[in-house]
Amino acid sequence: MIQLNDKKYTCPIDFSLSFIDGKWKILILSHLHYCSNRSYSDFCNNLPGVSEKMLSQQLKELERDKLIIKTILSKKPYRVEYALTEFGKTLTPLYQFLSDWGIQYLKQNGIDYIKDQHLYK
Amino acid sequence: MIQLNDKKYTCPIDFSLSFIDGKWKILILSHLHYCSNRSYSDFCNNLPGVSEKMLSQQLKELERDKLIIKTILSKKPYRVEYALTEFGKTLTPLYQFLSDWGIQYLKQNGIDYIKDQHLYK
DNA sequence: CTGAATCCTATAGGATACTG
DNA sequence: CAGTATCCTATAGGATTCAG
C-alpha cells in the first residue's frame, strides 16, 4: 500500500488512475491534446452529453492536479482558455494509444473512423 | 457520433474507454498482465478493498468483452483461472504506460516503488 | 473455492436556473 | 462568456448472506 498526501494506493497504476478518473477527464485531456487552447464553451460543444456541472468540476480537478492550466484572456468580456501543462503532456502516449486502439478495433467492426470522420461529427 | 451495437461513442477514445471503465477493470487486467492465470481468490487477496460483488461483476464484463478468458480447472473442488486473451494483451501498452508513469511521478515525490516494493505489500 | 443474490448507502452525474 | 448553486435521480459500489 502506497501512501501519499493522506491517500492510499494499491500500486502505481492505481496511483496513475487517480489523476484520470471521472467520466470526462481523459476526454477533456485528449481534446486539449488534439486541439489546444480551448475555451469553456469549446468543451461544451465538443463533448456531447457533458453537463456543465461535471465539466466545471473536472476542469477544476485537472487544474488542481496541474495537468491543465487556465489562462484568463480578458476580464470583459470574460474569456479564458485551457491548455495542457508540460506535466499534462506527459500523458500524451495515453491519449494516443487509446485513440489508436479504438480506431483499430472500430475498423474491425466495419467503421473506418479516419476515412469517414466527417460522418461522426 | 459513432454507433456500434446500439451504443454511441463521441470518439475512438470514448469507445476504448468503454472497455476499461469501472473502478477495478484496469487493475484486474494489469494484475493478469504481470501475473497470469489467477484464481478468483487471488484477485480478492491482491486487490485491496475490492468487494466480491464488484469483482465478479467486472470479471464478467471483461469476459463478455473478450479481454479475459475463464478456464474451469476442475469441477470438484471447483477451481478456475483467469487469463488475458490475445485481444486483452493488445492493451499491454496501456498497463505498461500507466505503471511507468505512476512510478516516475511517485519517485518525484520521494517514493521509490521499485527499490522499496517490499514495503508496499 | 467460486461465485450469485440481497439489501443498503454514498456519490456520481444530470437538468435547470442564476450570477458577474 | 464562464461558470455556480441547487435539487434531484440513477447507479456505482459495499456488506453480508446464501449456494453449487
Short mmCIF file of C-alpha atoms (C1' of nucleotides) in Angstrom, two decimals:
data_model
loop_
_atom_site.label_atom_id
_atom_site.label_comp_id
_atom_site.label_asym_id
_atom_site.label_seq_id
_atom_site.Cartn_x
_atom_site.Cartn_y
_atom_site.Cartn_z
CA MET A 1 0.00 0.00 0.00
CA ILE A 2 1.46 3.30 -1.11
CA GLN A 3 0.68 6.40 0.88
CA LEU A 4 1.00 9.95 -0.40
CA ASN A 5 -0.69 13.10 0.84
CA ASP A 6 -3.06 11.21 3.10
CA LYS A 7 -4.28 9.00 0.28
CA LYS A 8 -3.64 5.33 -0.29
CA TYR A 9 -2.92 3.47 -3.48
CA THR A 10 -2.61 -0.24 -4.05
CA CYS A 11 0.01 0.12 -6.78
CA PRO A 12 1.48 2.67 -9.21
CA ILE A 13 -1.30 2.06 -11.71
CA ASP A 14 -3.87 2.81 -9.06
CA PHE A 15 -1.95 5.99 -8.38
CA SER A 16 -1.92 6.99 -12.03
CA LEU A 17 -5.61 6.31 -12.33
CA SER A 18 -6.33 8.76 -9.55
CA PHE A 19 -5.36 11.55 -11.94
CA ILE A 20 -7.63 10.47 -14.73
CA ASP A 21 -10.68 9.04 -13.01
CA GLY A 22 -14.04 10.64 -13.53
CA LYS A 23 -16.13 10.25 -16.61
CA TRP A 24 -14.77 13.12 -18.68
CA LYS A 25 -11.17 13.67 -17.68
CA ILE A 26 -9.46 11.62 -20.34
CA LEU A 27 -11.75 13.06 -22.99
CA ILE A 28 -11.03 16.60 -21.83
CA LEU A 29 -7.31 15.95 -21.80
CA SER A 30 -7.33 14.32 -25.20
CA HIS A 31 -9.35 17.17 -26.67
CA LEU A 32 -6.69 19.53 -25.40
CA HIS A 33 -4.06 17.29 -26.88
CA TYR A 34 -5.57 17.31 -30.34
CA CYS A 35 -6.73 20.90 -30.22
CA SER A 36 -5.00 23.10 -27.71
CA ASN A 37 -6.21 26.29 -26.08
CA ARG A 38 -9.87 25.63 -25.80
CA SER A 39 -12.48 27.78 -24.16
CA TYR A 40 -15.12 26.64 -21.76
CA SER A 41 -17.77 26.60 -24.45
CA ASP A 42 -15.49 24.71 -26.82
CA PHE A 43 -15.73 21.84 -24.40
CA CYS A 44 -19.47 22.19 -24.10
CA ASN A 45 -19.79 21.95 -27.85
CA ASN A 46 -17.32 19.16 -28.41
CA LEU A 47 -18.08 16.81 -25.56
CA PRO A 48 -21.57 15.63 -26.42
CA GLY A 49 -23.55 14.91 -23.31
CA VAL A 50 -21.35 16.60 -20.73
CA SER A 51 -23.25 18.61 -18.13
CA GLU A 52 -21.97 21.98 -17.04
CA LYS A 53 -21.61 20.74 -13.52
CA MET A 54 -19.37 17.86 -14.48
CA LEU A 55 -17.38 19.94 -16.91
CA SER A 56 -16.51 22.65 -14.41
CA GLN A 57 -15.87 20.07 -11.71
CA GLN A 58 -13.49 18.02 -13.81
CA LEU A 59 -11.73 21.07 -15.16
CA LYS A 60 -11.14 22.25 -11.64
CA GLU A 61 -9.71 18.91 -10.55
CA LEU A 62 -7.46 18.73 -13.59
CA GLU A 63 -6.24 22.21 -12.81
CA ARG A 64 -5.66 21.29 -9.17
CA ASP A 65 -3.61 18.30 -10.29
CA LYS A 66 -1.56 20.54 -12.59
CA LEU A 67 -2.49 18.61 -15.70
CA ILE A 68 -4.07 21.63 -17.30
CA ILE A 69 -3.76 25.36 -16.86
CA LYS A 70 -6.36 28.06 -17.23
CA THR A 71 -5.44 31.44 -18.62
CA ILE A 72 -7.73 34.42 -18.32
CA LEU A 73 -7.56 36.19 -21.66
CA SER A 74 -9.68 39.18 -20.81
CA LYS A 75 -11.88 40.41 -17.99
CA LYS A 76 -14.64 41.85 -20.09
CA PRO A 77 -15.84 40.23 -21.97
CA TYR A 78 -14.72 37.42 -19.68
CA ARG A 79 -12.67 34.97 -21.72
CA VAL A 80 -10.47 32.09 -20.72
CA GLU A 81 -8.57 29.32 -22.36
CA TYR A 82 -7.44 25.93 -21.17
CA ALA A 83 -4.27 24.16 -22.21
CA LEU A 84 -2.22 21.17 -21.21
CA THR A 85 0.68 21.82 -18.89
CA GLU A 86 4.03 20.17 -19.52
CA PHE A 87 3.01 17.67 -16.90
CA GLY A 88 -0.28 17.06 -18.68
CA LYS A 89 1.61 16.46 -21.89
CA THR A 90 3.47 13.58 -20.28
CA LEU A 91 0.20 11.69 -20.62
CA THR A 92 0.31 12.03 -24.40
CA PRO A 93 1.13 8.35 -25.00
CA LEU A 94 -2.06 7.54 -23.15
CA TYR A 95 -4.36 9.59 -25.39
CA GLN A 96 -2.51 8.39 -28.43
CA PHE A 97 -2.76 4.76 -27.52
CA LEU A 98 -6.41 4.85 -26.55
CA SER A 99 -7.21 6.63 -29.78
CA ASP A 100 -5.22 4.24 -31.97
CA TRP A 101 -6.56 1.22 -30.17
CA GLY A 102 -10.13 2.37 -30.56
CA ILE A 103 -9.69 3.22 -34.21
CA GLN A 104 -8.21 -0.16 -34.93
CA TYR A 105 -10.95 -2.05 -33.14
CA LEU A 106 -13.65 0.05 -34.79
CA LYS A 107 -12.15 -0.80 -38.16
CA GLN A 108 -12.51 -4.49 -37.40
CA ASN A 109 -16.16 -3.74 -36.87
CA GLY A 110 -16.59 -2.07 -40.21
CA ILE A 111 -16.20 1.51 -39.07
CA ASP A 112 -13.41 3.43 -40.74
CA TYR A 113 -13.16 6.43 -38.47
CA ILE A 114 -10.28 8.08 -40.27
CA LYS A 115 -11.82 7.89 -43.71
CA ASP A 116 -15.34 8.70 -42.58
CA GLN A 117 -14.52 11.10 -39.78
CA HIS A 118 -16.84 13.74 -41.26
CA LEU A 119 -19.73 11.36 -40.67
CA TYR A 120 -19.13 11.23 -36.96
CA LYS A 121 -19.45 14.87 -36.03
CA MET B 1 -21.10 10.28 -33.06
CA ILE B 2 -20.06 6.69 -33.62
CA GLN B 3 -22.67 3.97 -33.32
CA LEU B 4 -21.92 0.32 -32.74
CA ASN B 5 -24.17 -2.36 -31.34
CA ASP B 6 -26.81 0.10 -30.22
CA LYS B 7 -24.31 2.16 -28.27
CA LYS B 8 -22.98 5.59 -29.03
CA TYR B 9 -19.48 6.98 -28.67
CA THR B 10 -18.27 10.52 -29.13
CA CYS B 11 -14.87 9.46 -30.47
CA PRO B 12 -12.49 6.49 -30.62
CA ILE B 13 -11.12 7.24 -27.18
CA ASP B 14 -14.60 7.19 -25.75
CA PHE B 15 -15.03 3.84 -27.43
CA SER B 16 -11.82 2.46 -25.98
CA LEU B 17 -12.78 3.69 -22.54
CA SER B 18 -15.98 1.69 -22.68
CA PHE B 19 -13.87 -1.46 -22.38
CA ILE B 20 -11.97 -0.33 -19.34
CA ASP B 21 -14.43 1.74 -17.35
CA GLY B 22 -15.40 0.66 -13.89
CA LYS B 23 -13.30 1.02 -10.85
CA TRP B 24 -11.36 -2.22 -10.98
CA LYS B 25 -11.05 -3.23 -14.61
CA ILE B 26 -7.67 -1.78 -15.38
CA LEU B 27 -6.29 -3.11 -12.12
CA ILE B 28 -7.67 -6.57 -12.85
CA LEU B 29 -6.23 -6.51 -16.34
CA SER B 30 -2.85 -5.28 -15.19
CA HIS B 31 -2.70 -7.91 -12.49
CA LEU B 32 -3.28 -10.51 -15.15
CA HIS B 33 -0.61 -8.88 -17.24
CA TYR B 34 2.01 -9.05 -14.53
CA CYS B 35 0.90 -12.38 -13.12
CA SER B 36 -1.11 -14.55 -15.45
CA ASN B 37 -3.56 -17.32 -14.64
CA ARG B 38 -5.06 -16.06 -11.45
CA SER B 39 -7.86 -17.57 -9.47
CA TYR B 40 -10.85 -15.77 -8.08
CA SER B 41 -9.35 -15.64 -4.62
CA ASP B 42 -6.03 -14.40 -5.99
CA PHE B 43 -7.86 -11.26 -7.01
CA CYS B 44 -9.57 -10.98 -3.64
CA ASN B 45 -6.21 -11.10 -1.95
CA ASN B 46 -4.34 -8.82 -4.29
CA LEU B 47 -6.83 -6.07 -4.92
CA PRO B 48 -7.15 -4.45 -1.50
CA GLY B 49 -10.63 -3.14 -0.96
CA VAL B 50 -12.46 -4.83 -3.79
CA SER B 51 -15.84 -6.22 -2.85
CA GLU B 52 -16.91 -9.62 -4.10
CA LYS B 53 -19.79 -8.08 -5.91
CA MET B 54 -17.63 -5.68 -7.89
CA LEU B 55 -15.02 -8.31 -8.56
CA SER B 56 -17.41 -10.83 -10.04
CA GLN B 57 -19.26 -8.10 -11.92
CA GLN B 58 -16.15 -6.69 -13.52
CA LEU B 59 -14.74 -10.13 -14.29
CA LYS B 60 -17.96 -10.99 -16.07
CA GLU B 61 -17.89 -7.82 -18.15
CA LEU B 62 -14.26 -8.33 -19.06
CA GLU B 63 -15.09 -11.86 -20.11
CA ARG B 64 -18.08 -10.66 -22.14
CA ASP B 65 -15.82 -8.16 -23.91
CA LYS B 66 -13.32 -10.94 -24.66
CA LEU B 67 -10.50 -9.22 -22.83
CA ILE B 68 -10.08 -12.14 -20.44
CA ILE B 69 -10.97 -15.79 -20.52
CA LYS B 70 -12.02 -18.06 -17.71
CA THR B 71 -10.94 -21.68 -17.64
CA ILE B 72 -12.55 -24.19 -15.34
CA LEU B 73 -9.74 -26.29 -14.00
CA SER B 74 -11.78 -28.79 -12.05
CA LYS B 75 -15.39 -29.34 -11.07
CA LYS B 76 -14.77 -30.54 -7.56
CA PRO B 77 -13.19 -28.97 -5.89
CA TYR B 78 -14.40 -26.13 -8.10
CA ARG B 79 -11.40 -24.28 -9.41
CA VAL B 80 -11.00 -21.71 -12.15
CA GLU B 81 -8.34 -19.49 -13.55
CA TYR B 82 -8.47 -16.23 -15.42
CA ALA B 83 -6.07 -15.10 -18.11
CA LEU B 84 -5.75 -12.37 -20.70
CA THR B 85 -6.93 -13.23 -24.18
CA GLU B 86 -4.88 -12.22 -27.19
CA PHE B 87 -7.24 -9.30 -27.50
CA GLY B 88 -6.71 -8.40 -23.89
CA LYS B 89 -2.98 -8.44 -24.45
CA THR B 90 -3.34 -5.72 -27.08
CA LEU B 91 -3.91 -3.38 -24.15
CA THR B 92 -0.45 -4.14 -22.77
CA PRO B 93 0.97 -0.71 -23.67
CA LEU B 94 -1.76 0.77 -21.54
CA TYR B 95 -0.85 -1.12 -18.35
CA GLN B 96 2.79 -0.55 -19.03
CA PHE B 97 2.44 3.16 -19.53
CA LEU B 98 0.21 3.74 -16.53
CA SER B 99 2.60 1.77 -14.38
CA ASP B 100 5.71 3.57 -15.64
CA TRP B 101 4.05 6.95 -15.42
CA GLY B 102 2.93 6.32 -11.86
CA ILE B 103 6.31 5.05 -10.77
CA GLN B 104 8.04 8.07 -12.23
CA TYR B 105 5.70 10.52 -10.59
CA LEU B 106 5.91 8.71 -7.26
CA LYS B 107 9.68 8.95 -7.47
CA GLN B 108 9.44 12.71 -7.80
CA ASN B 109 7.51 12.62 -4.56
CA GLY B 110 10.17 10.68 -2.74
CA ILE B 111 8.69 7.23 -3.13
CA ASP B 112 10.93 4.72 -4.85
CA TYR B 113 8.46 1.98 -5.63
CA ILE B 114 10.89 -0.28 -7.44
CA LYS B 115 13.53 -0.24 -4.73
CA ASP B 116 11.10 -0.36 -1.83
CA GLN B 117 8.45 -2.54 -3.42
CA HIS B 118 8.57 -4.94 -0.49
CA LEU B 119 7.34 -2.12 1.72
CA TYR B 120 4.16 -1.67 -0.25
CA LYS B 121 2.62 -5.11 0.03
"C1'" DC C 1 -13.49 -22.39 -3.74
"C1'" DT C 2 -16.27 -19.52 -6.75
"C1'" DG C 3 -19.39 -17.02 -7.12
"C1'" DA C 4 -24.86 -15.18 -7.01
"C1'" DA C 5 -28.42 -12.68 -4.56
"C1'" DT C 6 -29.98 -9.03 -1.44
"C1'" DC C 7 -30.10 -5.03 0.65
"C1'" DC C 8 -28.40 -0.68 1.56
"C1'" DT C 9 -25.85 3.86 1.10
"C1'" DA C 10 -22.92 7.21 -0.87
"C1'" DT C 11 -21.85 9.64 -4.61
"C1'" DA C 12 -21.58 10.38 -9.48
"C1'" DG C 13 -23.85 12.75 -12.52
"C1'" DG C 14 -27.95 15.36 -14.99
"C1'" DA C 15 -31.28 19.40 -15.50
"C1'" DT C 16 -32.20 23.76 -14.61
"C1'" DA C 17 -31.82 28.32 -13.02
"C1'" DC C 18 -28.95 32.01 -11.67
"C1'" DT C 19 -24.60 35.36 -11.42
"C1'" DG C 20 -20.62 38.56 -12.65
"C1'" DC D 1 -18.89 34.07 -21.86
"C1'" DA D 2 -17.76 31.25 -17.96
"C1'" DG D 3 -19.05 29.44 -14.63
"C1'" DT D 4 -22.08 28.38 -9.51
"C1'" DA D 5 -25.78 26.73 -6.94
"C1'" DT D 6 -29.47 23.80 -6.16
"C1'" DC D 7 -32.09 19.98 -6.46
"C1'" DC D 8 -32.86 15.53 -7.94
"C1'" DT D 9 -32.08 10.63 -9.61
"C1'" DA D 10 -29.65 6.74 -11.09
"C1'" DT D 11 -26.18 3.86 -10.32
"C1'" DA D 12 -21.79 2.55 -8.51
"C1'" DG D 13 -20.28 0.18 -5.04
"C1'" DG D 14 -20.04 -2.05 -0.09
"C1'" DA D 15 -21.50 -5.57 3.44
"C1'" DT D 16 -23.46 -9.62 4.17
"C1'" DT D 17 -25.58 -13.84 3.37
"C1'" DC D 18 -26.51 -17.90 0.65
"C1'" DA D 19 -25.47 -21.74 -2.85
"C1'" DG D 20 -23.29 -25.25 -6.01
#
